[in-house]
Amino acid sequence: MDKVLNHSVSSGSVVPNGDVEDVLSLVQRAKNGDLNAFDSLIIRYRQRLYSVIYNMTMNAEDAADLTQEAFVKAFRSLAKFREKSSFYTWLYRIGVNLTLTYLKKRKIRQFFSFDHASEDGGISKDLDAVSSTSCTSIKKALNNELHEKLNEALSKLSDKHRTIVVLFEIDGLGHKEIAHIMNCTEGTVRSRLFYAKQQLQSYLSEYLD
């Protein structure tokens, strides 16, 4: 299952959370109206947040809009950030909640093609390594089919189950962080993740041999 999920849109090179004191310093400066400090926070977390939202919506334009909206809301809500959690977890919660609300309103269940994802630069670089000079056309066809089936399977999950899969399998967050972002218990995260993986295994059984 993990190997198959790795074919989904990745967050690219994971941006480290960085020195906690450095982040808190930027937050404090941003709270005092320092826009340059907030720009630094945007640069630090923009790609990872976009990747999460992209995997939730499966639409590049929606992901870009929602990412921007999340940062705008975060800036306006900085005074409410009490530093009881890490800044990126707090930011993710804003982005995820905005996206879940958006999906609920629009009932988005869209699929994206291999070519579209390649144009966005979201597909893992591992795919390039899979293709070789021999049998390239066959491998490309198989990769194309795999991506279509994977994203079709992800689209069949509920918004909350898909979000947990994205946060855990693709973005690499832990159960505790996801629980805080999703405003639920760690037990709920584990049960939803277990159920989601069962569903994906059922949808993708022919690819998991």
mmCIF file of C-alpha atoms in Angstrom:
data_model
loop_
_atom_site.group_PDB
_atom_site.id
_atom_site.type_symbol
_atom_site.label_atom_id
_atom_site.label_comp_id
_atom_site.label_asym_id
_atom_site.label_seq_id
_atom_site.Cartn_x
_atom_site.Cartn_y
_atom_site.Cartn_z
ATOM 1 C CA MET A 1 0.000 0.000 0.000
ATOM 2 C CA ASP A 2 2.774 2.434 0.903
ATOM 3 C CA LYS A 3 4.483 1.896 -2.452
ATOM 4 C CA VAL A 4 1.261 2.610 -4.300
ATOM 5 C CA LEU A 5 0.532 5.727 -2.247
ATOM 6 C CA ASN A 6 3.987 7.021 -3.077
ATOM 7 C CA HIS A 7 2.741 7.437 -6.636
ATOM 8 C CA SER A 8 0.337 10.140 -5.525
ATOM 9 C CA VAL A 9 1.205 13.821 -5.472
ATOM 10 C CA SER A 10 4.045 14.303 -3.022
ATOM 11 C CA SER A 11 5.039 17.397 -1.144
ATOM 12 C CA GLY A 12 8.376 17.380 -2.893
ATOM 13 C CA SER A 13 11.375 17.928 -0.677
ATOM 14 C CA VAL A 14 9.967 18.152 2.817
ATOM 15 C CA VAL A 15 10.701 21.503 4.372
ATOM 16 C CA PRO A 16 12.003 20.909 7.877
ATOM 17 C CA ASN A 17 10.063 22.483 10.694
ATOM 18 C CA GLY A 18 13.218 24.359 11.485
ATOM 19 C CA ASP A 19 14.398 25.676 14.797
ATOM 20 C CA VAL A 20 11.386 26.124 17.089
ATOM 21 C CA GLU A 21 12.746 29.346 18.544
ATOM 22 C CA ASP A 22 13.313 30.729 15.056
ATOM 23 C CA VAL A 23 9.707 29.986 14.064
ATOM 24 C CA LEU A 24 8.328 31.473 17.271
ATOM 25 C CA SER A 25 10.468 34.552 16.716
ATOM 26 C CA LEU A 26 8.989 34.971 13.248
ATOM 27 C CA VAL A 27 5.488 34.493 14.677
ATOM 28 C CA GLN A 28 6.061 37.098 17.364
ATOM 29 C CA ARG A 29 7.394 39.582 14.834
ATOM 30 C CA ALA A 30 4.445 38.877 12.538
ATOM 31 C CA LYS A 31 2.053 39.461 15.445
ATOM 32 C CA ASN A 32 3.660 42.872 15.858
ATOM 33 C CA GLY A 33 2.924 43.720 12.250
ATOM 34 C CA ASP A 34 6.173 42.636 10.602
ATOM 35 C CA LEU A 35 5.041 41.518 7.137
ATOM 36 C CA ASN A 36 8.526 40.341 6.197
ATOM 37 C CA ALA A 37 8.438 37.898 9.097
ATOM 38 C CA PHE A 38 5.120 36.500 7.927
ATOM 39 C CA ASP A 39 6.506 36.252 4.378
ATOM 40 C CA SER A 40 9.256 34.051 5.815
ATOM 41 C CA LEU A 41 6.632 31.792 7.386
ATOM 42 C CA ILE A 42 4.820 31.578 4.057
ATOM 43 C CA ILE A 43 8.005 30.579 2.272
ATOM 44 C CA ARG A 44 8.730 27.965 4.936
ATOM 45 C CA TYR A 45 5.345 26.207 4.808
ATOM 46 C CA ARG A 46 3.736 27.171 1.499
ATOM 47 C CA GLN A 47 4.740 24.110 -0.530
ATOM 48 C CA ARG A 48 3.783 21.560 2.119
ATOM 49 C CA LEU A 49 0.397 23.148 2.762
ATOM 50 C CA TYR A 50 -0.287 23.403 -0.965
ATOM 51 C CA SER A 51 0.598 19.733 -1.419
ATOM 52 C CA VAL A 52 -1.817 18.644 1.323
ATOM 53 C CA ILE A 53 -4.652 20.741 -0.084
ATOM 54 C CA TYR A 54 -3.877 19.581 -3.623
ATOM 55 C CA ASN A 55 -4.173 15.951 -2.577
ATOM 56 C CA MET A 56 -7.454 16.741 -0.844
ATOM 57 C CA THR A 57 -9.016 18.602 -3.773
ATOM 58 C CA MET A 58 -7.164 16.992 -6.691
ATOM 59 C CA ASN A 59 -7.310 20.339 -8.445
ATOM 60 C CA ALA A 60 -4.336 22.687 -8.830
ATOM 61 C CA GLU A 61 -6.333 25.907 -9.140
ATOM 62 C CA ASP A 62 -8.498 25.120 -6.111
ATOM 63 C CA ALA A 63 -5.407 24.173 -4.117
ATOM 64 C CA ALA A 64 -3.656 27.429 -4.973
ATOM 65 C CA ASP A 65 -6.710 29.497 -4.012
ATOM 66 C CA LEU A 66 -7.277 27.619 -0.763
ATOM 67 C CA THR A 67 -3.605 27.810 0.190
ATOM 68 C CA GLN A 68 -3.662 31.562 -0.276
ATOM 69 C CA GLU A 69 -6.900 31.822 1.678
ATOM 70 C CA ALA A 70 -5.387 29.767 4.506
ATOM 71 C CA PHE A 71 -2.406 32.106 4.842
ATOM 72 C CA VAL A 72 -4.662 35.164 4.756
ATOM 73 C CA LYS A 73 -6.842 33.697 7.497
ATOM 74 C CA ALA A 74 -3.753 32.684 9.485
ATOM 75 C CA PHE A 75 -2.383 36.230 9.330
ATOM 76 C CA ARG A 76 -5.686 37.693 10.480
ATOM 77 C CA SER A 77 -5.904 35.127 13.285
ATOM 78 C CA LEU A 78 -2.317 35.352 14.541
ATOM 79 C CA ALA A 79 -3.456 36.931 17.811
ATOM 80 C CA LYS A 80 -5.409 33.724 18.523
ATOM 81 C CA PHE A 81 -2.319 31.530 18.162
ATOM 82 C CA ARG A 82 -1.352 30.801 21.778
ATOM 83 C CA GLU A 83 1.709 28.705 20.895
ATOM 84 C CA LYS A 84 0.304 25.630 22.653
ATOM 85 C CA SER A 85 0.996 23.695 19.458
ATOM 86 C CA SER A 86 3.545 24.116 16.687
ATOM 87 C CA PHE A 87 2.797 26.877 14.198
ATOM 88 C CA TYR A 88 2.659 24.540 11.210
ATOM 89 C CA THR A 89 0.120 22.286 12.979
ATOM 90 C CA TRP A 90 -2.015 25.350 13.703
ATOM 91 C CA LEU A 91 -1.630 26.484 10.093
ATOM 92 C CA TYR A 92 -2.494 23.025 8.762
ATOM 93 C CA ARG A 93 -5.650 22.998 10.842
ATOM 94 C CA ILE A 94 -6.748 26.242 9.224
ATOM 95 C CA GLY A 95 -5.951 24.955 5.735
ATOM 96 C CA VAL A 96 -7.565 21.558 6.247
ATOM 97 C CA ASN A 97 -10.741 23.034 7.756
ATOM 98 C CA LEU A 98 -11.081 25.522 4.907
ATOM 99 C CA THR A 99 -10.642 22.721 2.391
ATOM 100 C CA LEU A 100 -13.104 20.364 4.081
ATOM 101 C CA THR A 101 -15.681 23.158 4.130
ATOM 102 C CA TYR A 102 -15.020 23.830 0.460
ATOM 103 C CA LEU A 103 -15.358 20.153 -0.456
ATOM 104 C CA LYS A 104 -18.556 19.830 1.526
ATOM 105 C CA LYS A 105 -20.127 22.794 -0.256
ATOM 106 C CA ARG A 106 -19.057 21.855 -3.749
ATOM 107 C CA LYS A 107 -19.192 18.059 -3.361
ATOM 108 C CA ILE A 108 -15.988 17.800 -5.302
ATOM 109 C CA ARG A 109 -15.161 14.326 -6.528
ATOM 110 C CA GLN A 110 -12.814 15.076 -9.366
ATOM 111 C CA PHE A 111 -10.135 12.933 -10.918
ATOM 112 C CA PHE A 112 -6.886 14.208 -12.343
ATOM 113 C CA SER A 113 -4.928 12.688 -15.165
ATOM 114 C CA PHE A 114 -1.276 11.783 -15.311
ATOM 115 C CA ASP A 115 -0.567 14.520 -17.843
ATOM 116 C CA HIS A 116 -2.276 17.207 -15.732
ATOM 117 C CA ALA A 117 -0.374 16.215 -12.611
ATOM 118 C CA SER A 118 2.896 16.195 -14.540
ATOM 119 C CA GLU A 119 2.296 19.759 -15.723
ATOM 120 C CA ASP A 120 1.809 20.814 -12.104
ATOM 121 C CA GLY A 121 5.079 19.177 -11.129
ATOM 122 C CA GLY A 122 3.337 17.206 -8.394
ATOM 123 C CA ILE A 123 4.122 13.673 -9.451
ATOM 124 C CA SER A 124 6.957 12.038 -7.572
ATOM 125 C CA LYS A 125 10.307 12.056 -9.306
ATOM 126 C CA ASP A 126 10.384 8.312 -8.707
ATOM 127 C CA LEU A 127 8.230 7.932 -11.802
ATOM 128 C CA ASP A 128 11.014 9.263 -13.983
ATOM 129 C CA ALA A 129 13.338 6.656 -12.567
ATOM 130 C CA VAL A 130 10.872 3.885 -13.382
ATOM 131 C CA SER A 131 10.943 4.655 -17.083
ATOM 132 C CA SER A 132 13.922 3.384 -19.028
ATOM 133 C CA THR A 133 14.914 3.398 -22.676
ATOM 134 C CA SER A 134 13.565 -0.131 -23.028
ATOM 135 C CA CYS A 135 9.806 -0.693 -22.988
ATOM 136 C CA THR A 136 9.294 3.000 -22.178
ATOM 137 C CA SER A 137 5.891 3.213 -23.831
ATOM 138 C CA ILE A 138 4.595 0.171 -21.943
ATOM 139 C CA LYS A 139 5.848 1.445 -18.590
ATOM 140 C CA LYS A 140 4.382 4.869 -19.251
ATOM 141 C CA ALA A 141 1.014 3.282 -19.963
ATOM 142 C CA LEU A 142 1.207 1.282 -16.738
ATOM 143 C CA ASN A 143 2.181 4.377 -14.737
ATOM 144 C CA ASN A 144 -0.683 6.278 -16.300
ATOM 145 C CA GLU A 145 -3.154 3.566 -15.373
ATOM 146 C CA LEU A 146 -1.772 3.336 -11.831
ATOM 147 C CA HIS A 147 -2.179 7.067 -11.240
ATOM 148 C CA GLU A 148 -5.700 7.062 -12.595
ATOM 149 C CA LYS A 149 -6.707 4.118 -10.414
ATOM 150 C CA LEU A 150 -5.033 5.526 -7.311
ATOM 151 C CA ASN A 151 -6.703 8.880 -7.574
ATOM 152 C CA GLU A 152 -9.996 7.238 -8.452
ATOM 153 C CA ALA A 153 -9.650 5.187 -5.254
ATOM 154 C CA LEU A 154 -8.751 8.254 -3.164
ATOM 155 C CA SER A 155 -11.750 10.074 -4.600
ATOM 156 C CA LYS A 156 -14.053 7.307 -3.357
ATOM 157 C CA LEU A 157 -13.031 7.911 0.246
ATOM 158 C CA SER A 158 -14.930 10.401 2.372
ATOM 159 C CA ASP A 159 -13.311 13.827 2.681
ATOM 160 C CA LYS A 160 -12.164 13.173 6.258
ATOM 161 C CA HIS A 161 -10.770 9.720 5.489
ATOM 162 C CA ARG A 162 -8.929 11.004 2.419
ATOM 163 C CA THR A 163 -7.533 13.925 4.435
ATOM 164 C CA ILE A 164 -6.095 11.590 7.067
ATOM 165 C CA VAL A 165 -4.499 9.407 4.393
ATOM 166 C CA VAL A 166 -2.943 12.497 2.797
ATOM 167 C CA LEU A 167 -1.633 13.857 6.100
ATOM 168 C CA PHE A 168 -0.245 10.504 7.288
ATOM 169 C CA GLU A 169 0.938 8.697 4.160
ATOM 170 C CA ILE A 170 1.897 11.597 1.907
ATOM 171 C CA ASP A 171 2.861 14.447 4.232
ATOM 172 C CA GLY A 172 4.266 12.173 6.928
ATOM 173 C CA LEU A 173 2.540 13.662 9.987
ATOM 174 C CA GLY A 174 2.061 11.625 13.159
ATOM 175 C CA HIS A 175 -1.210 10.535 14.765
ATOM 176 C CA LYS A 176 -0.982 13.215 17.472
ATOM 177 C CA GLU A 177 -0.430 16.026 14.965
ATOM 178 C CA ILE A 178 -3.255 14.810 12.740
ATOM 179 C CA ALA A 179 -5.582 14.535 15.743
ATOM 180 C CA HIS A 180 -4.907 18.176 16.591
ATOM 181 C CA ILE A 181 -5.412 19.282 12.993
ATOM 182 C CA MET A 182 -8.623 17.267 12.584
ATOM 183 C CA ASN A 183 -9.887 18.127 16.088
ATOM 184 C CA CYS A 184 -10.379 14.498 17.083
ATOM 185 C CA THR A 185 -8.697 11.866 19.250
ATOM 186 C CA GLU A 186 -5.654 9.847 18.225
ATOM 187 C CA GLY A 187 -7.850 6.767 18.444
ATOM 188 C CA THR A 188 -10.183 8.260 15.862
ATOM 189 C CA VAL A 189 -7.226 8.998 13.604
ATOM 190 C CA ARG A 190 -6.024 5.398 13.863
ATOM 191 C CA SER A 191 -9.461 3.916 13.201
ATOM 192 C CA ARG A 192 -10.120 6.211 10.236
ATOM 193 C CA LEU A 193 -6.686 5.489 8.812
ATOM 194 C CA PHE A 194 -7.212 1.737 9.225
ATOM 195 C CA TYR A 195 -10.605 1.915 7.531
ATOM 196 C CA ALA A 196 -9.258 4.116 4.714
ATOM 197 C CA LYS A 197 -6.382 1.721 4.034
ATOM 198 C CA GLN A 198 -8.792 -1.209 3.931
ATOM 199 C CA GLN A 199 -10.912 0.634 1.399
ATOM 200 C CA LEU A 200 -7.910 1.569 -0.733
ATOM 201 C CA GLN A 201 -6.625 -2.009 -0.625
ATOM 202 C CA SER A 202 -10.017 -3.177 -1.848
ATOM 203 C CA TYR A 203 -10.108 -0.622 -4.659
ATOM 204 C CA LEU A 204 -6.508 -1.298 -5.673
ATOM 205 C CA SER A 205 -6.295 -5.036 -4.996
ATOM 206 C CA GLU A 206 -5.046 -5.886 -8.481
ATOM 207 C CA TYR A 207 -2.105 -3.495 -8.052
ATOM 208 C CA LEU A 208 -1.048 -4.704 -4.602
ATOM 209 C CA ASP A 209 -0.022 -8.244 -5.494
#
